[in-house]
Structure formats: C-alpha cells, structure tokens
Short mmCIF file of C-alpha atoms in Angstrom, two decimals:
data_model
loop_
_atom_site.label_atom_id
_atom_site.label_comp_id
_atom_site.label_asym_id
_atom_site.label_seq_id
_atom_site.Cartn_x
_atom_site.Cartn_y
_atom_site.Cartn_z
CA UNK A 1 -44.35 187.90 2.71
CA UNK A 2 -42.27 186.61 5.59
CA UNK A 3 -43.43 186.18 9.17
CA UNK A 4 -41.18 186.95 12.13
CA UNK A 5 -41.88 184.91 15.25
CA UNK A 6 -40.69 185.05 18.82
CA UNK A 7 -41.73 182.52 21.45
CA UNK A 8 -42.05 184.45 24.72
CA UNK A 9 -41.33 183.49 28.36
CA UNK A 10 -40.62 180.03 26.94
CA UNK A 11 -40.59 177.28 29.56
CA UNK A 12 -37.11 176.14 28.51
CA UNK A 13 -34.15 176.21 30.91
CA UNK A 14 -31.54 173.97 32.52
CA UNK A 15 -32.41 172.66 35.99
CA UNK A 16 -31.87 175.68 38.27
CA UNK A 17 -29.46 175.45 41.18
CA UNK A 18 -32.19 175.54 43.86
CA UNK A 19 -33.20 171.97 43.00
CA UNK A 20 -29.96 170.44 41.67
CA UNK A 21 -29.75 168.22 44.76
CA UNK A 22 -33.29 166.87 44.49
CA UNK A 23 -33.33 163.05 44.14
CA UNK A 24 -35.56 163.17 41.03
CA UNK A 25 -33.11 165.50 39.31
CA UNK A 26 -30.05 163.42 40.25
CA UNK A 27 -31.72 160.12 39.28
CA UNK A 28 -32.85 161.35 35.88
CA UNK A 29 -29.43 162.86 35.13
CA UNK A 30 -27.64 159.64 36.13
CA UNK A 31 -29.95 157.52 34.00
CA UNK A 32 -29.02 159.68 31.02
CA UNK A 33 -25.29 159.83 31.84
CA UNK A 34 -25.35 163.61 32.36
CA UNK A 35 -24.56 166.02 35.17
CA UNK A 36 -27.72 167.40 36.83
CA UNK A 37 -26.79 170.97 35.86
CA UNK A 38 -26.59 169.92 32.19
CA UNK A 39 -30.17 168.59 32.03
CA UNK A 40 -33.31 170.47 31.04
CA UNK A 41 -36.02 171.24 33.57
CA UNK A 42 -39.08 169.11 32.72
CA UNK A 43 -42.22 169.10 34.83
CA UNK A 44 -43.02 165.54 33.78
CA UNK A 45 -39.79 164.43 35.50
CA UNK A 46 -39.25 167.08 38.20
CA UNK A 47 -42.78 167.89 39.34
CA UNK A 48 -42.27 167.52 43.08
CA UNK A 49 -38.97 169.37 43.14
CA UNK A 50 -40.35 172.15 40.94
CA UNK A 51 -43.08 173.03 43.38
CA UNK A 52 -40.42 174.79 45.44
CA UNK A 53 -39.55 177.10 42.54
CA UNK A 54 -40.87 180.59 41.91
CA UNK A 55 -43.37 180.62 39.01
CA UNK A 56 -43.19 176.83 38.86
CA UNK A 57 -46.41 176.57 36.86
CA UNK A 58 -44.86 178.61 34.04
CA UNK A 59 -41.64 176.55 33.85
CA UNK A 60 -40.31 173.17 32.72
CA UNK A 61 -42.36 172.66 29.56
CA UNK A 62 -39.81 172.10 26.76
CA UNK A 63 -42.52 170.07 24.95
CA UNK A 64 -44.44 173.31 24.29
CA UNK A 65 -41.34 174.86 22.71
CA UNK A 66 -40.71 171.65 20.74
CA UNK A 67 -44.14 171.58 19.13
CA UNK A 68 -44.11 175.27 18.31
CA UNK A 69 -40.66 174.97 16.73
CA UNK A 70 -41.78 172.06 14.56
CA UNK A 71 -44.82 173.99 13.36
CA UNK A 72 -42.82 177.13 12.61
CA UNK A 73 -39.83 175.41 10.98
CA UNK A 74 -41.94 173.17 8.75
CA UNK A 75 -43.17 176.31 6.94
CA UNK A 76 -39.81 177.66 5.82
CA UNK A 77 -41.12 179.51 2.75
CA UNK A 78 -43.15 181.89 4.85
CA UNK A 79 -40.65 182.24 7.68
CA UNK A 80 -38.63 185.40 8.24
CA UNK A 81 -36.77 185.69 11.55
CA UNK A 82 -37.32 183.33 14.45
CA UNK A 83 -36.31 183.84 18.07
CA UNK A 84 -36.98 182.12 21.36
CA UNK A 85 -37.12 184.26 24.51
CA UNK A 86 -36.93 182.11 27.63
CA UNK A 87 -38.28 182.33 31.16
CA UNK A 88 -34.83 183.44 32.34
CA UNK A 89 -34.65 186.14 29.62
CA UNK A 90 -32.23 184.53 27.21
CA UNK A 91 -32.66 185.24 23.52
CA UNK A 92 -32.04 182.35 21.15
CA UNK A 93 -31.76 183.06 17.42
CA UNK A 94 -32.99 180.09 15.39
CA UNK A 95 -31.93 179.82 11.76
CA UNK A 96 -34.41 178.73 9.14
CA UNK A 97 -32.13 175.90 8.04
CA UNK A 98 -32.64 174.12 11.35
CA UNK A 99 -34.72 170.99 11.13
CA UNK A 100 -35.47 170.29 14.78
CA UNK A 101 -35.55 166.61 15.76
CA UNK A 102 -39.15 165.37 15.65
CA UNK A 103 -38.30 162.95 18.43
CA UNK A 104 -38.73 164.66 21.80
CA UNK A 105 -35.80 162.98 23.55
CA UNK A 106 -33.43 163.93 20.75
CA UNK A 107 -34.79 167.47 20.87
CA UNK A 108 -34.07 167.61 24.61
CA UNK A 109 -30.48 166.48 23.99
CA UNK A 110 -30.03 169.19 21.37
CA UNK A 111 -31.44 171.94 23.58
CA UNK A 112 -29.26 170.82 26.51
CA UNK A 113 -26.26 171.22 24.24
CA UNK A 114 -27.47 174.68 23.17
CA UNK A 115 -28.01 175.88 26.74
CA UNK A 116 -24.64 174.49 27.87
CA UNK A 117 -22.44 175.64 25.00
CA UNK A 118 -24.37 178.68 23.80
CA UNK A 119 -24.81 177.49 20.24
CA UNK A 120 -25.54 174.55 17.96
CA UNK A 121 -23.35 173.03 16.60
CA UNK A 122 -20.99 174.04 19.44
CA UNK A 123 -17.96 174.82 17.27
CA UNK A 124 -19.54 176.05 14.07
CA UNK A 125 -18.95 179.48 12.60
CA UNK A 126 -22.50 179.35 11.20
CA UNK A 127 -24.59 178.03 14.08
CA UNK A 128 -28.18 176.89 13.50
CA UNK A 129 -29.14 178.13 16.96
CA UNK A 130 -27.28 180.64 19.10
CA UNK A 131 -27.88 182.38 22.41
CA UNK A 132 -27.45 186.08 21.65
CA UNK A 133 -25.89 188.52 24.04
CA UNK A 134 -28.82 190.94 23.78
CA UNK A 135 -32.01 191.78 25.61
CA UNK A 136 -35.58 191.29 24.45
CA UNK A 137 -35.89 195.07 24.03
CA UNK A 138 -32.90 195.11 21.63
CA UNK A 139 -34.55 192.53 19.38
CA UNK A 140 -38.04 193.99 19.56
CA UNK A 141 -37.01 197.47 18.45
CA UNK A 142 -36.07 196.15 15.00
CA UNK A 143 -39.75 195.29 14.36
CA UNK A 144 -43.23 196.28 15.44
CA UNK A 145 -43.80 193.98 18.40
CA UNK A 146 -47.26 192.42 18.52
CA UNK A 147 -48.46 190.08 21.26
CA UNK A 148 -50.93 187.25 20.79
CA UNK A 149 -53.01 187.15 23.93
CA UNK A 150 -56.44 185.93 24.97
CA UNK A 151 -57.30 189.40 26.29
CA UNK A 152 -56.17 191.30 23.18
CA UNK A 153 -58.32 193.00 20.56
CA UNK A 154 -60.12 190.38 18.49
CA UNK A 155 -58.84 190.46 14.92
CA UNK A 156 -58.86 188.24 11.85
CA UNK A 157 -55.50 186.41 11.83
CA UNK A 158 -54.78 187.59 8.27
CA UNK A 159 -54.12 191.01 9.86
CA UNK A 160 -50.94 189.48 11.26
CA UNK A 161 -49.50 188.63 7.83
CA UNK A 162 -47.16 191.60 7.91
CA UNK A 163 -43.41 191.42 7.59
CA UNK A 164 -42.86 194.42 9.86
CA UNK A 165 -44.41 192.63 12.81
CA UNK A 166 -42.58 190.56 15.38
CA UNK A 167 -45.29 188.08 16.37
CA UNK A 168 -44.92 187.27 20.06
CA UNK A 169 -46.49 184.03 21.27
CA UNK A 170 -46.30 182.70 24.81
CA UNK A 171 -44.61 179.29 25.14
CA UNK A 172 -45.59 178.35 28.69
CA UNK A 173 -48.56 176.64 30.24
CA UNK A 174 -50.04 178.77 33.01
CA UNK A 175 -49.96 182.32 34.25
CA UNK A 176 -49.42 185.73 32.73
CA UNK A 177 -46.63 187.14 30.60
CA UNK A 178 -43.61 188.55 32.48
CA UNK A 179 -43.31 192.26 33.21
CA UNK A 180 -40.44 192.36 30.70
CA UNK A 181 -42.70 191.07 27.93
CA UNK A 182 -45.67 193.23 28.91
CA UNK A 183 -43.50 196.35 28.92
CA UNK A 184 -42.28 195.75 25.37
CA UNK A 185 -45.23 194.06 23.67
CA UNK A 186 -47.85 196.70 24.34
CA UNK A 187 -50.10 195.89 21.38
CA UNK A 188 -52.17 192.80 22.12
CA UNK A 189 -54.33 190.85 19.69
CA UNK A 190 -56.55 187.81 20.01
CA UNK A 191 -57.41 185.47 17.13
CA UNK A 192 -60.00 183.28 18.84
CA UNK A 193 -62.91 183.38 21.26
CA UNK A 194 -61.15 180.71 23.30
CA UNK A 195 -57.73 180.38 24.90
CA UNK A 196 -55.49 178.65 22.36
CA UNK A 197 -52.45 176.50 22.94
CA UNK A 198 -49.11 177.70 21.56
CA UNK A 199 -49.09 175.32 18.60
CA UNK A 200 -52.66 176.32 17.72
CA UNK A 201 -51.75 180.00 17.60
CA UNK A 202 -48.80 179.22 15.32
CA UNK A 203 -50.99 177.00 13.11
CA UNK A 204 -53.75 179.57 12.74
CA UNK A 205 -51.41 182.45 11.90
CA UNK A 206 -49.32 180.53 9.37
CA UNK A 207 -52.43 179.04 7.76
CA UNK A 208 -54.19 182.38 7.42
CA UNK A 209 -51.12 183.82 5.67
CA UNK A 210 -50.82 180.71 3.49
CA UNK A 211 -54.47 181.28 2.58
CA UNK A 212 -53.60 184.81 1.39
CA UNK A 213 -50.79 183.29 -0.68
CA UNK A 214 -53.13 180.74 -2.33
CA UNK A 215 -51.91 177.79 -0.21
CA UNK A 216 -48.36 177.33 -1.53
CA UNK B 1 -69.61 171.55 10.73
CA UNK B 2 -67.63 168.62 12.12
CA UNK B 3 -64.55 167.08 10.53
CA UNK B 4 -63.91 163.34 10.57
CA UNK B 5 -60.27 162.33 10.53
CA UNK B 6 -58.44 159.06 10.13
CA UNK B 7 -54.66 158.76 10.35
CA UNK B 8 -53.63 156.10 7.81
CA UNK B 9 -50.86 153.48 7.82
CA UNK B 10 -49.80 155.10 11.09
CA UNK B 11 -46.27 154.19 12.18
CA UNK B 12 -47.50 153.01 15.59
CA UNK B 13 -47.04 149.40 16.75
CA UNK B 14 -45.47 147.33 19.51
CA UNK B 15 -42.00 145.96 18.76
CA UNK B 16 -42.66 143.06 16.34
CA UNK B 17 -41.47 139.55 17.20
CA UNK B 18 -38.77 139.50 14.50
CA UNK B 19 -36.62 141.90 16.53
CA UNK B 20 -37.68 141.19 20.15
CA UNK B 21 -34.27 139.66 20.84
CA UNK B 22 -32.28 142.58 19.51
CA UNK B 23 -29.99 144.11 22.19
CA UNK B 24 -31.31 147.65 21.60
CA UNK B 25 -34.87 146.45 22.16
CA UNK B 26 -34.01 144.50 25.32
CA UNK B 27 -31.89 147.30 26.77
CA UNK B 28 -34.53 149.97 26.23
CA UNK B 29 -37.25 147.74 27.69
CA UNK B 30 -35.14 146.96 30.77
CA UNK B 31 -34.33 150.59 31.34
CA UNK B 32 -38.06 151.32 31.43
CA UNK B 33 -38.96 148.26 33.52
CA UNK B 34 -41.07 146.73 30.73
CA UNK B 35 -41.07 143.52 28.72
CA UNK B 36 -39.71 144.01 25.18
CA UNK B 37 -43.03 142.90 23.65
CA UNK B 38 -44.86 145.62 25.64
CA UNK B 39 -42.79 148.50 24.24
CA UNK B 40 -43.51 150.62 21.19
CA UNK B 41 -41.34 150.43 18.10
CA UNK B 42 -39.40 153.69 17.79
CA UNK B 43 -36.85 154.30 15.06
CA UNK B 44 -34.92 156.70 17.30
CA UNK B 45 -34.25 153.76 19.66
CA UNK B 46 -34.39 150.72 17.38
CA UNK B 47 -32.86 151.98 14.14
CA UNK B 48 -30.34 149.21 13.57
CA UNK B 49 -32.74 146.42 14.47
CA UNK B 50 -35.49 147.91 12.33
CA UNK B 51 -33.45 147.78 9.16
CA UNK B 52 -34.20 144.04 9.08
CA UNK B 53 -37.95 144.72 8.98
CA UNK B 54 -40.16 144.87 5.91
CA UNK B 55 -41.20 148.47 5.14
CA UNK B 56 -38.89 149.69 7.89
CA UNK B 57 -38.86 153.25 6.57
CA UNK B 58 -42.63 153.49 7.08
CA UNK B 59 -42.59 152.19 10.66
CA UNK B 60 -41.62 153.16 14.20
CA UNK B 61 -42.63 156.84 14.17
CA UNK B 62 -45.03 157.27 17.09
CA UNK B 63 -43.92 160.91 17.25
CA UNK B 64 -45.76 161.60 13.97
CA UNK B 65 -48.96 160.15 15.45
CA UNK B 66 -48.39 162.11 18.66
CA UNK B 67 -48.16 165.47 16.95
CA UNK B 68 -51.13 164.83 14.69
CA UNK B 69 -53.24 163.74 17.68
CA UNK B 70 -52.36 166.90 19.59
CA UNK B 71 -53.29 169.09 16.63
CA UNK B 72 -56.60 167.26 16.05
CA UNK B 73 -57.64 166.97 19.69
CA UNK B 74 -56.87 170.59 20.52
CA UNK B 75 -59.67 171.62 18.14
CA UNK B 76 -62.52 169.76 19.78
CA UNK B 77 -65.28 172.10 18.61
CA UNK B 78 -64.70 171.24 14.97
CA UNK B 79 -63.97 167.56 15.52
CA UNK B 80 -66.42 164.82 14.53
CA UNK B 81 -65.10 161.24 14.53
CA UNK B 82 -61.44 160.40 14.88
CA UNK B 83 -59.73 157.10 14.08
CA UNK B 84 -56.19 155.85 13.80
CA UNK B 85 -55.46 153.10 11.26
CA UNK B 86 -52.06 151.53 11.91
CA UNK B 87 -49.38 149.94 9.75
CA UNK B 88 -50.59 146.53 10.91
CA UNK B 89 -54.21 147.39 10.03
CA UNK B 90 -55.64 147.97 13.48
CA UNK B 91 -58.39 150.54 13.85
CA UNK B 92 -58.29 152.70 16.97
CA UNK B 93 -61.31 154.82 17.82
CA UNK B 94 -60.27 157.98 19.66
CA UNK B 95 -62.89 159.85 21.67
CA UNK B 96 -63.00 163.61 21.59
CA UNK B 97 -62.71 163.78 25.37
CA UNK B 98 -59.18 162.45 25.22
CA UNK B 99 -56.49 164.98 26.05
CA UNK B 100 -53.36 163.19 24.91
CA UNK B 101 -50.28 163.77 27.07
CA UNK B 102 -48.23 166.60 25.57
CA UNK B 103 -45.11 164.93 26.93
CA UNK B 104 -43.85 162.35 24.43
CA UNK B 105 -42.65 159.80 26.97
CA UNK B 106 -46.00 159.84 28.75
CA UNK B 107 -47.75 159.50 25.39
CA UNK B 108 -45.63 156.44 24.63
CA UNK B 109 -46.59 154.88 27.97
CA UNK B 110 -50.26 155.49 27.22
CA UNK B 111 -50.10 154.00 23.72
CA UNK B 112 -48.22 150.96 25.03
CA UNK B 113 -51.08 150.40 27.44
CA UNK B 114 -53.60 150.81 24.60
CA UNK B 115 -51.83 148.33 22.32
CA UNK B 116 -51.40 145.82 25.15
CA UNK B 117 -54.87 145.97 26.72
CA UNK B 118 -56.95 147.05 23.72
CA UNK B 119 -58.37 150.15 25.35
CA UNK B 120 -57.67 153.16 27.58
CA UNK B 121 -58.38 153.15 30.50
CA UNK B 122 -58.02 149.34 30.48
CA UNK B 123 -61.08 148.56 32.63
CA UNK B 124 -63.42 151.40 31.73
CA UNK B 125 -66.86 150.90 30.22
CA UNK B 126 -66.40 154.23 28.41
CA UNK B 127 -62.86 154.04 27.03
CA UNK B 128 -61.19 157.15 25.62
CA UNK B 129 -59.35 155.02 23.07
CA UNK B 130 -60.28 151.54 21.92
CA UNK B 131 -59.00 149.10 19.31
CA UNK B 132 -62.08 148.15 17.31
CA UNK B 133 -62.66 144.69 15.92
CA UNK B 134 -63.35 146.01 12.42
CA UNK B 135 -61.53 146.58 9.17
CA UNK B 136 -60.67 149.84 7.50
CA UNK B 137 -63.31 149.12 4.83
CA UNK B 138 -66.01 148.79 7.52
CA UNK B 139 -65.22 152.23 8.90
CA UNK B 140 -64.77 153.92 5.55
CA UNK B 141 -68.17 152.88 4.18
CA UNK B 142 -69.93 155.07 6.74
CA UNK B 143 -68.43 158.16 5.11
CA UNK B 144 -67.09 159.40 1.80
CA UNK B 145 -63.41 158.50 2.10
CA UNK B 146 -61.04 161.18 0.83
CA UNK B 147 -57.27 160.85 0.80
CA UNK B 148 -54.82 163.69 1.25
CA UNK B 149 -51.93 162.94 -1.03
CA UNK B 150 -49.18 164.87 -2.78
CA UNK B 151 -50.26 163.41 -6.15
CA UNK B 152 -53.96 164.18 -5.72
CA UNK B 153 -56.02 166.84 -7.51
CA UNK B 154 -55.01 170.26 -6.26
CA UNK B 155 -57.90 171.85 -4.36
CA UNK B 156 -58.46 174.66 -1.91
CA UNK B 157 -58.53 173.09 1.56
CA UNK B 158 -61.91 174.66 2.32
CA UNK B 159 -63.35 172.04 -0.07
CA UNK B 160 -62.58 169.49 2.66
CA UNK B 161 -64.83 171.18 5.24
CA UNK B 162 -67.58 168.62 4.75
CA UNK B 163 -69.03 166.43 7.45
CA UNK B 164 -69.68 163.57 5.06
CA UNK B 165 -65.99 163.14 4.35
CA UNK B 166 -63.61 160.86 6.17
CA UNK B 167 -60.36 162.76 5.77
CA UNK B 168 -57.51 160.28 5.43
CA UNK B 169 -54.01 161.51 6.23
CA UNK B 170 -50.87 159.40 6.16
CA UNK B 171 -49.05 159.19 9.51
CA UNK B 172 -45.74 157.70 8.40
CA UNK B 173 -42.48 159.14 7.13
CA UNK B 174 -41.50 157.53 3.84
CA UNK B 175 -43.05 155.48 1.08
CA UNK B 176 -46.48 155.04 -0.43
CA UNK B 177 -49.83 154.23 1.13
CA UNK B 178 -50.61 150.52 1.57
CA UNK B 179 -52.67 148.61 -0.98
CA UNK B 180 -55.45 148.41 1.62
CA UNK B 181 -55.61 152.20 1.88
CA UNK B 182 -55.29 152.78 -1.86
CA UNK B 183 -58.12 150.34 -2.58
CA UNK B 184 -60.52 152.15 -0.26
CA UNK B 185 -59.45 155.79 -0.53
CA UNK B 186 -59.78 156.20 -4.28
CA UNK B 187 -60.38 159.98 -4.29
CA UNK B 188 -57.11 161.82 -3.78
CA UNK B 189 -56.65 165.50 -3.11
CA UNK B 190 -53.63 167.73 -2.62
CA UNK B 191 -53.70 171.02 -0.70
CA UNK B 192 -50.19 172.26 -1.44
CA UNK B 193 -47.59 172.47 -4.18
CA UNK B 194 -45.14 170.79 -1.83
CA UNK B 195 -45.11 167.58 0.17
CA UNK B 196 -46.47 168.40 3.61
CA UNK B 197 -45.81 166.72 6.91
CA UNK B 198 -48.72 165.09 8.73
CA UNK B 199 -49.15 167.86 11.29
CA UNK B 200 -49.08 170.48 8.51
CA UNK B 201 -51.90 168.77 6.64
CA UNK B 202 -53.97 168.66 9.81
CA UNK B 203 -53.18 172.30 10.57
CA UNK B 204 -54.09 173.54 7.10
CA UNK B 205 -57.40 171.65 6.94
CA UNK B 206 -58.57 172.63 10.42
CA UNK B 207 -57.53 176.25 9.88
CA UNK B 208 -59.30 176.54 6.55
CA UNK B 209 -62.53 175.27 8.12
CA UNK B 210 -62.04 177.57 11.12
CA UNK B 211 -61.67 180.39 8.60
CA UNK B 212 -65.09 179.48 7.14
CA UNK B 213 -66.50 179.56 10.66
CA UNK B 214 -65.07 183.03 11.38
CA UNK B 215 -62.18 181.76 13.53
CA UNK B 216 -64.05 180.47 16.61
#
C-alpha cells in the first residue's frame, strides 16, 4: 500500500511584486545577501507588508509546508506520489528520495532555489523537486481526489489507506480552500471532531495505515 | 486517558563556554543583537566550532525539540504531563497551555529566553515553561518510566496508552542515551522495525492512543 499526498493551496511563494519595495522585505533580503524577489514570503518577517495582500491570512507560512514535508518524507516505505500545490497554483513534484533539511532556515534556502530555478538541484537531469508545467486538474485526474476537511463526512482514517486516492490536505493557516481546489476535490472527509493542523492530519493518516500494516 | 511525555537528552542548550569565542558564534550573535552566551547552540550555524565539543553529534539540534513539541502540544486533549530533559541534565516543565511558535526562529528566541531567565514568561507567577530545580530521577519516580528505543522489546504502540507511564523519547540525532537516562529508564520498548525520528515516535504513540479513543 502506497499513499499519494498533495498539499493544497500551500502558503509557499516568493515575495510578490506588490510588496517588493516594503522596508521589511528589503531589509530581510539584504541581511541574507539575496534580492527581495528571490526570498520567500514569510508572515513572521513580512507581517505588516502582507496585510496589503489579497488573502494575506492564507499566505506566507512556509513553516506549515516544512513540517508536513518532514512528516510525509520520513515515512518513505508507505509513500507513493507526493505533490505540493501552492497558493499561486504551481504544482511541485517531490521525489521520495528527498530528505528535506530539518533546519527551517536551510529549508527556506532550498525552497527559494526551487521557486527561482524551477527545480532542485538546478542543473540535474533527475531533480528531487520540480515545478511541473501542468494544472492541478491534470494531476488530479490520474487518481481519485479526496479532500481532508473539517466539514467533510466523518470517517475512520483507515478508510484513506487506498492507493487510488490522491489525499489532498490544506497547507495554509486560515480561510477556505480556493475555488480551484473545491472544483476538483469534490469528495470531502473529516478524520476528527476538531479542526486539525496540517501536520496532525498527515500524522493521523500515515499512522492509521501503518497500523493496518502492523507498524512497520 | 492522558499521556505523560519526557524528551530525553534533548539537544537544546545555550552555546557552551568552550566555544563562546569562536567566530561563527560571535558573528551569529551579533547579527541577532545578542550576547554569544545568550544564544542557542545550533549545528546548522556552529558546525565547525562544535566539532571540538564532547558528544558534539548529540548536541545543537533545537529543531528536533521544536518539532516534537509541536506534535505533542497540538494534541492537548490526550496530553498529561510534559517535560524536557536536556543534554546538560536540566528538567523543563512544559505546561499544556503553551502554544509553541511554529516559526523556528521565533521558537529559538523563546527558548533562549527560557534558558537565560529560567522560565517563560520571565516574570510570571504561572509560567508556561520553567526549569525545575530537580533531577531526572526525582521526576521519573512519580511515574513508571518507559524508554522508546530501537533496541527495546517490540510492542504494539497501543500498549503505551497508559497514564501511569512516563514515555521517554530521545530528542537528539546520533549516539546512545546518557548513563543518567539508561540508569533510570530500564524498561525499553520499540514500536517499529526501523529507527524512527523523534517526531515519528511521538506521532505513532499519540495516533495509536487516539485510535483507541475513536479518533477524537
């Protein structure tokens, strides 16, 4: 059994042009020896500037993506395909061989490289991460897309241990899924009475499938 | 059912005096406007200096503690007592009400404050984290100490869903548990055929107990 995951509407993007001239953006980029347009949007650094942005409460949370990636990629035996869909509708294919840096600042550097050059490593013929030139709908049609959502039908998480499913999990803090996601992921399931954080959803699903496998 | 956790030999400490004069330590402290002795040891910043330190491969990994804390403190309903035992044998009591910063750099700032002032917030009569003036043996005798270890007896993780247990989980990267830990945590259990990372151990235990509770 292999699980296919996609992180949805992930709060991962380079600083958008609307706020490239904000002092907090320029200062942080200078301190790191980078151009502002090559740095990742991070609400812990760019809070005041971000409040001008559309959907600002859904954006600038690369730490959510980081934790989910660590949880997913530390269970390689049970992992099938893994994608990241971002707030700005990019699709990143993540290979199982990737061991993401545990250190957040190194992770940020890696993702900045990915978003700038389109793949990691930049010149490899077998990249560990790559931005695909496809839409979410192209990816989803290869599987049965299933959305994890607080308002979905309550199920036992072992129901999700199905290799035909593409398990869609939101990787943003506040607000609803985008219209793009809602149009494609029409089946919604909930695995808890409470709202769970992204890494909790990943943990519960992987653990329930590991339980079925006798805890490998 | 409430689970009691203790992170053991945790790779969390301020920069030790042996390397306070190292250029990498001074430069990083200056960049953050702090004194070198008030900054946390971090192998991603202090790698070369750390190689002079005893047990260097076990130290300087606050990111491991960070991820384990987020996993544990996001499941407050199932959480009993929570402690962090550090490489240098401090005991930190963590209250359930704490919501640790998800952002790593903010977490580091918070833990630096804790290690400098002994509690968080520094002047509160009801601190959310506090360094206790006790030894590991004092804490452990209030419970039945149980160690999660690759070489322990293989069990189903649901066996660990017991409020009398103090579940000890290593929070360091390489090497063996300290003599202090091994002398106190004499019962060892394993919940996987493979070596697991700290956050995986936490995830599997909490999930297996949530399974018993019908996935609250």
